[in-house]
CSV table of C-alpha atoms in Angstrom, one decimal:
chain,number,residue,atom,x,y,z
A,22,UNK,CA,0.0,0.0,0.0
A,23,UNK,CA,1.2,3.6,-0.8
A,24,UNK,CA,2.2,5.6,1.9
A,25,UNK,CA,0.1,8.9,2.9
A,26,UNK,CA,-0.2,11.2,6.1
A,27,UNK,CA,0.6,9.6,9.3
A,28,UNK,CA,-0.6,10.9,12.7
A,29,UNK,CA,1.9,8.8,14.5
A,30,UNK,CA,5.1,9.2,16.6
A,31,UNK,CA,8.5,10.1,15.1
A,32,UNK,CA,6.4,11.5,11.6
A,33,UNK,CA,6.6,13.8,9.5
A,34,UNK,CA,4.1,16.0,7.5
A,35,UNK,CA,3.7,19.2,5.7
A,36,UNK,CA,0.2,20.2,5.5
A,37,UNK,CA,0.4,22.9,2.8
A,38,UNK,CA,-2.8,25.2,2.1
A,39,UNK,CA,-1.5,26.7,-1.6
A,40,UNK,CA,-4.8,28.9,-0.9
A,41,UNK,CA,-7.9,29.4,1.1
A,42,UNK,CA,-10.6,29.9,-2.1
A,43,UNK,CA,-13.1,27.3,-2.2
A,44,UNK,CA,-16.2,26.6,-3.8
A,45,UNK,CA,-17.9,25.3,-1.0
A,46,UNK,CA,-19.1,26.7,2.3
A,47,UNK,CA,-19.1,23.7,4.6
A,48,UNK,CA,-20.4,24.4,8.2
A,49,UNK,CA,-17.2,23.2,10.2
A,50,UNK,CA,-14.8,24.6,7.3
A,51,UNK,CA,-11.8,25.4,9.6
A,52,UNK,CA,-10.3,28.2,7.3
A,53,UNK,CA,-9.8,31.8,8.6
A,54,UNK,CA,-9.3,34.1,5.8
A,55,UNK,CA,-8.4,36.6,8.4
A,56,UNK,CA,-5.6,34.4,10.4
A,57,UNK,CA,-4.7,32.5,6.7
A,58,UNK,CA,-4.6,34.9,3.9
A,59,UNK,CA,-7.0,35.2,1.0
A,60,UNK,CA,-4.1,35.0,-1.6
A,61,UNK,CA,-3.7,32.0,-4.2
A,62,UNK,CA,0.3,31.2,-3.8
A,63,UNK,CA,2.0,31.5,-7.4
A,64,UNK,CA,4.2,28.1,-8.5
A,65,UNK,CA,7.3,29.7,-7.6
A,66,UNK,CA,6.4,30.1,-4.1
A,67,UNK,CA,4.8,26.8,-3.6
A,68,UNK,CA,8.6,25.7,-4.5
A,69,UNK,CA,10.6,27.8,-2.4
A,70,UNK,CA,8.8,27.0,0.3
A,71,UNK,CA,8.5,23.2,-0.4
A,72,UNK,CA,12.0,23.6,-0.7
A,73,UNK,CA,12.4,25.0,3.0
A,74,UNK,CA,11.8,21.3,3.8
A,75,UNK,CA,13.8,19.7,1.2
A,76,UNK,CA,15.9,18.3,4.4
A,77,UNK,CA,13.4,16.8,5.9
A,78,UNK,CA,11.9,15.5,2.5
A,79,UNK,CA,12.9,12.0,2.2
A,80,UNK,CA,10.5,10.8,5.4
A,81,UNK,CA,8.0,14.1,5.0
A,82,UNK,CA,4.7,13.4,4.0
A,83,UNK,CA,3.4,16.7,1.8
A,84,UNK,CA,-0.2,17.1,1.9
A,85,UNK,CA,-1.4,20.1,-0.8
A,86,UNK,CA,-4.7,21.5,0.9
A,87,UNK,CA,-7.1,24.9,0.1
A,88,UNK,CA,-9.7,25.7,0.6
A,89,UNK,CA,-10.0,23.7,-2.6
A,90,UNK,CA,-6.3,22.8,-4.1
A,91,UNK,CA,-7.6,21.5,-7.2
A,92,UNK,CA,-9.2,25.0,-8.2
A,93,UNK,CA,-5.5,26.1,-8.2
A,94,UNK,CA,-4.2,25.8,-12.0
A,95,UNK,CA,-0.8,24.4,-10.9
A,96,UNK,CA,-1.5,22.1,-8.6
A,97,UNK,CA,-0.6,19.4,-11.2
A,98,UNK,CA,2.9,21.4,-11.1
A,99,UNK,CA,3.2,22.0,-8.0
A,100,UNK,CA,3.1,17.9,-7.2
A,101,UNK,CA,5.7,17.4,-9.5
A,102,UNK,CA,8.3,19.5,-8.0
A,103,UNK,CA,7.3,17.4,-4.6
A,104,UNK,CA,7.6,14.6,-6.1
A,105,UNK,CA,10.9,15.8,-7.5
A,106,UNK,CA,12.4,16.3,-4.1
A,107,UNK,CA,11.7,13.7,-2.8
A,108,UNK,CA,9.3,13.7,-0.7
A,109,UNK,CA,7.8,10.1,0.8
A,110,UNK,CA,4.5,10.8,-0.1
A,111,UNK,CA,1.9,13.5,-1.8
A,112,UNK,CA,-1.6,13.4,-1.1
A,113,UNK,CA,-4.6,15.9,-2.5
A,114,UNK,CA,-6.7,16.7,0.1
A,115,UNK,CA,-10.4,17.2,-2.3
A,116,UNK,CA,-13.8,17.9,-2.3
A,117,UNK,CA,-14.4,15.8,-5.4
A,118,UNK,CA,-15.0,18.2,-7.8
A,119,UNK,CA,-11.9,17.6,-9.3
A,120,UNK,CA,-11.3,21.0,-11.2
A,121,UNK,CA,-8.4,21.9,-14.0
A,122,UNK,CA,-9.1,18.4,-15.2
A,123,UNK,CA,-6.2,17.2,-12.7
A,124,UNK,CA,-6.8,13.7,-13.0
A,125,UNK,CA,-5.7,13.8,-16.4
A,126,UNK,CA,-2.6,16.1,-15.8
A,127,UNK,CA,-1.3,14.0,-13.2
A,128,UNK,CA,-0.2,10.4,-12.7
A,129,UNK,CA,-0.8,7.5,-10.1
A,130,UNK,CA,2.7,7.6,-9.8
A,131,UNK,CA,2.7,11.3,-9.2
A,132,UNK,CA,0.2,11.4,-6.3
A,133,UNK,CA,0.3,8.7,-3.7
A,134,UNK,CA,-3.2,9.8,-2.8
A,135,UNK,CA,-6.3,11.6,-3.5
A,136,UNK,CA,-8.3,12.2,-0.3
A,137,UNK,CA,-11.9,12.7,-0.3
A,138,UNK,CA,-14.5,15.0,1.8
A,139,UNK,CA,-17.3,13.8,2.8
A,140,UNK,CA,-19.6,14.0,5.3
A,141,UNK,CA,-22.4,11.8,5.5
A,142,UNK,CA,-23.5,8.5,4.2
A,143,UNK,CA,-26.4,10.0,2.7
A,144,UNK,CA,-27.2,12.6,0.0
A,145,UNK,CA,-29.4,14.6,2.6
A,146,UNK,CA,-26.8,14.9,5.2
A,147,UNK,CA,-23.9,15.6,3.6
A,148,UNK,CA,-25.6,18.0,1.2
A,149,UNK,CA,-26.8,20.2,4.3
A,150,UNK,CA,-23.2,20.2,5.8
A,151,UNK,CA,-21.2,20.5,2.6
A,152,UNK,CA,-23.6,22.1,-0.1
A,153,UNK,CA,-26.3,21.5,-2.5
A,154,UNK,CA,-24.8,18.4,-4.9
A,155,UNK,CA,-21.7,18.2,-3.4
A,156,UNK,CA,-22.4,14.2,-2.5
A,157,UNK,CA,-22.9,13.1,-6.2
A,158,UNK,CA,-20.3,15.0,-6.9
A,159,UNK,CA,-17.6,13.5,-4.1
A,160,UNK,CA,-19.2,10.3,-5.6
A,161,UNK,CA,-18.4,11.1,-9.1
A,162,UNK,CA,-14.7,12.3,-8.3
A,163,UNK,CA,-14.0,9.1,-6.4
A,164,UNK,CA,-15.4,6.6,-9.1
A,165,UNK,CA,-13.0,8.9,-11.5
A,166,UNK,CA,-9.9,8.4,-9.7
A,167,UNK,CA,-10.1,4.7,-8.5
A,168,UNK,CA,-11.0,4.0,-12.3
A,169,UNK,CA,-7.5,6.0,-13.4
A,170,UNK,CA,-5.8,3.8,-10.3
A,171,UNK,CA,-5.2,6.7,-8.1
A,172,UNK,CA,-5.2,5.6,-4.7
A,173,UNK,CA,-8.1,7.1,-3.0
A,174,UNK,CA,-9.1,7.7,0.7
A,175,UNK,CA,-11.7,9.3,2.5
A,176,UNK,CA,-12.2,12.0,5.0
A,177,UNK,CA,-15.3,11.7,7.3
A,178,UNK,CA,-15.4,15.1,10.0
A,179,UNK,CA,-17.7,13.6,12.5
A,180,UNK,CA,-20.0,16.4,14.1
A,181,UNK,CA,-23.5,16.2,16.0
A,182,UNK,CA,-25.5,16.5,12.8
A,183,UNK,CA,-23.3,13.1,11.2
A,184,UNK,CA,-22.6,10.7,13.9
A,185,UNK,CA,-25.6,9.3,13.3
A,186,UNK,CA,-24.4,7.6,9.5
A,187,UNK,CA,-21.1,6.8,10.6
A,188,UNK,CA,-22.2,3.2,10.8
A,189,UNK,CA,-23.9,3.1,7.3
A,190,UNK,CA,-20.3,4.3,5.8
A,191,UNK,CA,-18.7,0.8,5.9
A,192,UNK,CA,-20.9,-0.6,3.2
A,193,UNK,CA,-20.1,3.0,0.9
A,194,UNK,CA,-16.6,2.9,1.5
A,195,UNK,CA,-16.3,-0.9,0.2
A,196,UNK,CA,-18.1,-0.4,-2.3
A,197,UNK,CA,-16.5,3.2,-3.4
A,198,UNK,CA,-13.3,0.8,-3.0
A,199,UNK,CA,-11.8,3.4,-0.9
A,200,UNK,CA,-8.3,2.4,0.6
A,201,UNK,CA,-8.0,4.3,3.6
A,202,UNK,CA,-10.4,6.3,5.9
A,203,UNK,CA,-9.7,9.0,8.4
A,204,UNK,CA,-12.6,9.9,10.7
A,205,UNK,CA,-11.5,13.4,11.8
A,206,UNK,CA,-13.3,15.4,15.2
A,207,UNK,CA,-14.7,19.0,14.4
A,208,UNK,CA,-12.2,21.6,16.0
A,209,UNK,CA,-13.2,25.0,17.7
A,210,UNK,CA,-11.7,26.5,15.1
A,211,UNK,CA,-13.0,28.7,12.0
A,212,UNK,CA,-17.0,29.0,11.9
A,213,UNK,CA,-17.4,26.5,15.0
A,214,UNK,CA,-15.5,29.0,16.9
A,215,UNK,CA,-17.6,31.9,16.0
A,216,UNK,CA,-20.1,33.5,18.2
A,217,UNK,CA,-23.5,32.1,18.1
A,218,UNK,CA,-22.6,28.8,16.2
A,219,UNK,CA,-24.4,25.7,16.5
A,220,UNK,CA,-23.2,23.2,18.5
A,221,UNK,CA,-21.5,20.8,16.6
A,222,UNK,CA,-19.0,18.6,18.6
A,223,UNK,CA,-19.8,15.2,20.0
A,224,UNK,CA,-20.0,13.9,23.7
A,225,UNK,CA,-17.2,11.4,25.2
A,226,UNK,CA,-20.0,8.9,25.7
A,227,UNK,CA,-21.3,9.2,22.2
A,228,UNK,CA,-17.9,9.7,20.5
A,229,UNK,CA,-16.5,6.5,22.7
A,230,UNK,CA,-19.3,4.1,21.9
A,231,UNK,CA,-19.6,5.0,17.9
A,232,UNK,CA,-15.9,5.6,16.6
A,233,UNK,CA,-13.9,2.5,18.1
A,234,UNK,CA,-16.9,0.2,17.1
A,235,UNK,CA,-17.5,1.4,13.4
A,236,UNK,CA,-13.4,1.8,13.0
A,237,UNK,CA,-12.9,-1.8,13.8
A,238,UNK,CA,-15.9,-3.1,10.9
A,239,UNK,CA,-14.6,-0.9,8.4
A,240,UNK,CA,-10.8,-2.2,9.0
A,241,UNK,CA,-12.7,-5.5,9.1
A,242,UNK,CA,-13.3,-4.7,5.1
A,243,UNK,CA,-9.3,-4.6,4.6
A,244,UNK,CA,-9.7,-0.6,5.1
A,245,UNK,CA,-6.8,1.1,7.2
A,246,UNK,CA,-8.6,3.0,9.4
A,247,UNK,CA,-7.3,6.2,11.5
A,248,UNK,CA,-9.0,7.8,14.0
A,249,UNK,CA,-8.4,9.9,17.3
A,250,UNK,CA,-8.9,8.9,20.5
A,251,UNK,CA,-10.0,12.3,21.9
A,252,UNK,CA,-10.6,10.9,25.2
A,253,UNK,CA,-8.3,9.7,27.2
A,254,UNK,CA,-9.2,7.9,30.8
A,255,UNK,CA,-7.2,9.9,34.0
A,256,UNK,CA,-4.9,6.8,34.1
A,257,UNK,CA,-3.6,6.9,30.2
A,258,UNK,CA,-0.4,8.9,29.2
A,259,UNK,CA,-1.1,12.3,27.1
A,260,UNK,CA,1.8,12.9,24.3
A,261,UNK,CA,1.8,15.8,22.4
A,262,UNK,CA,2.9,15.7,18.6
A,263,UNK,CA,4.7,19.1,19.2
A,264,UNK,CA,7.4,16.9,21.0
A,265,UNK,CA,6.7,13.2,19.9
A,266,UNK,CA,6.5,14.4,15.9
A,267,UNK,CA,6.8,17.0,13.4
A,268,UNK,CA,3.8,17.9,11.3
A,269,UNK,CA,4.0,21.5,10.1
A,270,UNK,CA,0.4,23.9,9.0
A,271,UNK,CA,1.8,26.5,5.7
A,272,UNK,CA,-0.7,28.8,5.0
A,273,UNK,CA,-0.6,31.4,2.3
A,274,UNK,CA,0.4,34.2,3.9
A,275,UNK,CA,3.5,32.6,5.2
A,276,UNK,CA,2.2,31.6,8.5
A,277,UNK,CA,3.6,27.9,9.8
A,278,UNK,CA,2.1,26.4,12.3
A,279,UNK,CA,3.0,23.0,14.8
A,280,UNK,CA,-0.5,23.1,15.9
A,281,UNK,CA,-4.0,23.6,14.0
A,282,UNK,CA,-5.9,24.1,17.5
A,283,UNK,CA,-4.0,27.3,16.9
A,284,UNK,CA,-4.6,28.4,13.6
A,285,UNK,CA,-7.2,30.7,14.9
A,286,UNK,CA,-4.6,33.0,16.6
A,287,UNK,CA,-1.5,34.9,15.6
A,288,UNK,CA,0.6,31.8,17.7
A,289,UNK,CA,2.8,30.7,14.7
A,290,UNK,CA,6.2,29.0,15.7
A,291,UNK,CA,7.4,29.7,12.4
A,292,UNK,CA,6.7,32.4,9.2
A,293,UNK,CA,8.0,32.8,5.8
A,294,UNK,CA,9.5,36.1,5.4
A,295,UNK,CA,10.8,36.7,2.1
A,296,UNK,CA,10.8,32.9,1.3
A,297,UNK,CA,13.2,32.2,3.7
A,298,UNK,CA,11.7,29.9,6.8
A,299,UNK,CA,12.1,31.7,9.8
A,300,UNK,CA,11.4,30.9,13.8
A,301,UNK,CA,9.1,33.8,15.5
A,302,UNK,CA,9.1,35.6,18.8
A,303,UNK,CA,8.2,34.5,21.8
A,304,UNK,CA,5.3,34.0,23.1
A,305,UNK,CA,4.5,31.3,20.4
A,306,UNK,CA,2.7,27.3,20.2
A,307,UNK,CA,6.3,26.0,21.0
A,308,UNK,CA,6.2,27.6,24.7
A,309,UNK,CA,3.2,25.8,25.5
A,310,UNK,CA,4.0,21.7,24.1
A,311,UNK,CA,6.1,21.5,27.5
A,312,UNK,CA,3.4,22.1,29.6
A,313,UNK,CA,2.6,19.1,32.0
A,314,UNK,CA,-1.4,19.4,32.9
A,315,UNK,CA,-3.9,17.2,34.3
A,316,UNK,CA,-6.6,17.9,31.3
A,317,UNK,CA,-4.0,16.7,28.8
A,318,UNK,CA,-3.7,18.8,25.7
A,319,UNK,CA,-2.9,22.6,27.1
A,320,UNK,CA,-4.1,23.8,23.8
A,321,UNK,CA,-7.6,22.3,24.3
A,322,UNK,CA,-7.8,23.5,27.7
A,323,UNK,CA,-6.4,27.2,26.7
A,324,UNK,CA,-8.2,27.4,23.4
A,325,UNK,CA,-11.3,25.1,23.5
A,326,UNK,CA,-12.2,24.5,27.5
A,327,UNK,CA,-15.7,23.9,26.5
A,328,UNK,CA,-14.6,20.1,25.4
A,329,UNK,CA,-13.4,19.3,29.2
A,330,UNK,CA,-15.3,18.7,32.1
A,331,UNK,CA,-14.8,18.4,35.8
A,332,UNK,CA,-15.9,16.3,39.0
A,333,UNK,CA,-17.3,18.2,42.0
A,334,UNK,CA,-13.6,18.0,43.5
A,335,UNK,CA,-12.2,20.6,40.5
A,336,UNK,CA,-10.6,17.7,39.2
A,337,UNK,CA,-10.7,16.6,35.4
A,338,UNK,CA,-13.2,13.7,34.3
A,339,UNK,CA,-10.8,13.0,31.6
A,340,UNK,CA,-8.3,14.3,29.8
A,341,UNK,CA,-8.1,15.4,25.8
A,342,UNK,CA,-6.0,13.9,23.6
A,343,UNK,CA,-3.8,15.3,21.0
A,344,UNK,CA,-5.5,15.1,17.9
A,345,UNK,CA,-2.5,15.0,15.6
A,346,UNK,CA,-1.7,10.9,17.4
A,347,UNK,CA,-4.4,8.9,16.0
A,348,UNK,CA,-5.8,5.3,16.7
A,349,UNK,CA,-4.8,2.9,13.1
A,350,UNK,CA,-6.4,-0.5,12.3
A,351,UNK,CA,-5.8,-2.3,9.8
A,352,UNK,CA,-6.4,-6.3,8.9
């Protein structure tokens, strides 16, 4: 099997957003124009600044993201110079519409994977979280790039309005002959994090008595499966990727990121300054991976409290896990 992100200890990823325009408006989109940029990077950035990993190339996993990466019209370019330096894998992170024909300008032996959206087993649901046609069209894209041999997985953001056809994804995704699925938890982050939003993250009891349970009967289908813990018991060791692994956010405005439970906030370890890579000022996400605290994930309690919750004695029920170390099964 072809290799692809890994949310594991000792990896190493580069999550590259070569712009934020999209053609969707999903409800949980994550992107803040504001913290991001709004420009589309031209091909001789996307270089230099893939190149600002070069070193690291040979075990990095490069993932090109948007918004929509396909509506950029070098994409197809832009994964060749990747491929050219080497990195160990390149994935396309997609909606499914597939734009600039990038199927065709592109081989299987160019892109590792193609990684599809969606979010619900049925048209209904995934429609009203993602957009009007936007399931038959994920449908479409996938069909398209299994039949070309691309290797293909699938991205499912579980949320309170999804949880529900989680289950009824096992037969789609054998059938779709998808290769890999991640099940991803909404962030509070982007439009969850803005005033007045719906609610749309999932209780420990619901999350811990649906995910493990569906994960283990779609790996059951020869599907690697990836998935995050979230919750972790008092008596379980929390490990933060900042330290255990290196996975690094680019955004377009030069902004890189260790974290993406920061991505809302000007907290950037790193920025490109006249394409060269360089470490900002304190205070920054690097000061806080250190931090030893009985709720686990110091981002989560800093940025996101509203996931944690405590006994009568002030202590913590559980604590959060980091959601860049994820749960894999595979058969």
């Amino acid at each position: 099997m072809k290799k692809t992100v890994s949310f594991s200890k000792n990896s190493t990823n580069v999550f590259f957003h070569i712009l934020t325009k999209c053609n969707l408006n999903c409800r949980h989109c994550y992107i803040n124009r504001e913290q991001h940029g709004e420009n589309t990077l031209p091909l001789s950035t996307i270089e230099v600044w893939l190149g600002a990993f070069a070193e690291k190339s040979n075990i990095a996993n490069v993932i090109f993201l948007g918004g929509e990466p396909t509506i950029h019209p070098d994409l197809s370019f832009a994964i060749k110079k990747a491929k050219n330096m080497g990195y160990n894998s390149i994935t396309v992170d997609t909606n499914g519409y597939l734009f600039n024909d990038i199927l065709s300008r592109v081989s299987p032996d160019d892109v590792d994977y193609f990684s599809f959206s969606l979010d619900g087993a049925t048209r209904k649901t995934n429609n009203m979280i993602r957009g009007e046609g936007s399931y038959d069209k994920c449908i479409e894209g996938i069909r398209k790039a299994v039949s070309m041999g691309f290797g293909t997985s699938l991205i499912y953001t579980v949320s309170s309005a999804n949880i529900h056809e989680l289950e009824m994804m096992v037969p789609l995704l054998d059938d779709l002959n998808i290769e890999r699925f991640f099940v991803q938890v909404i962030g509070i982050r982007g439009k969850p994090a803005q005033i007045n939003q719906e609610k749309l993250q999932v209780s420990r009891s619901e999350w811990l008595s649906i995910i493990p349970d569906v994960a283990e009967k779609v790996a059951k289908r020869g599907i690697t499966v990836s998935y995050p813990k979230v919750f972790l018991s008092s008596e379980e060791t929390f490990e933060c990727a900042g330290l255990v692994a290196k996975n690094y956010f680019i955004f377009p405005n030069g902004r890189v990121y260790r974290c993406p439970i920061c991505e809302d906030f000007p907290l950037h370890s790193m920025i490109f300054k006249d394409n060269r890579l360089v470490n900002t000022g304190k205070i920054n996400e690097n000061d806080f991976f250190h931090l030893n605290i009985p709720e686990g994930c110091v981002m989560n309690k800093l940025i996101q409290s509203e996931n944690l919750s405590y006994k009568s004695n002030g202590t913590p029920e559980y604590k959060i896990a980091c959601c860049l170390l994820k749960e894999e099964i595979k058969h």
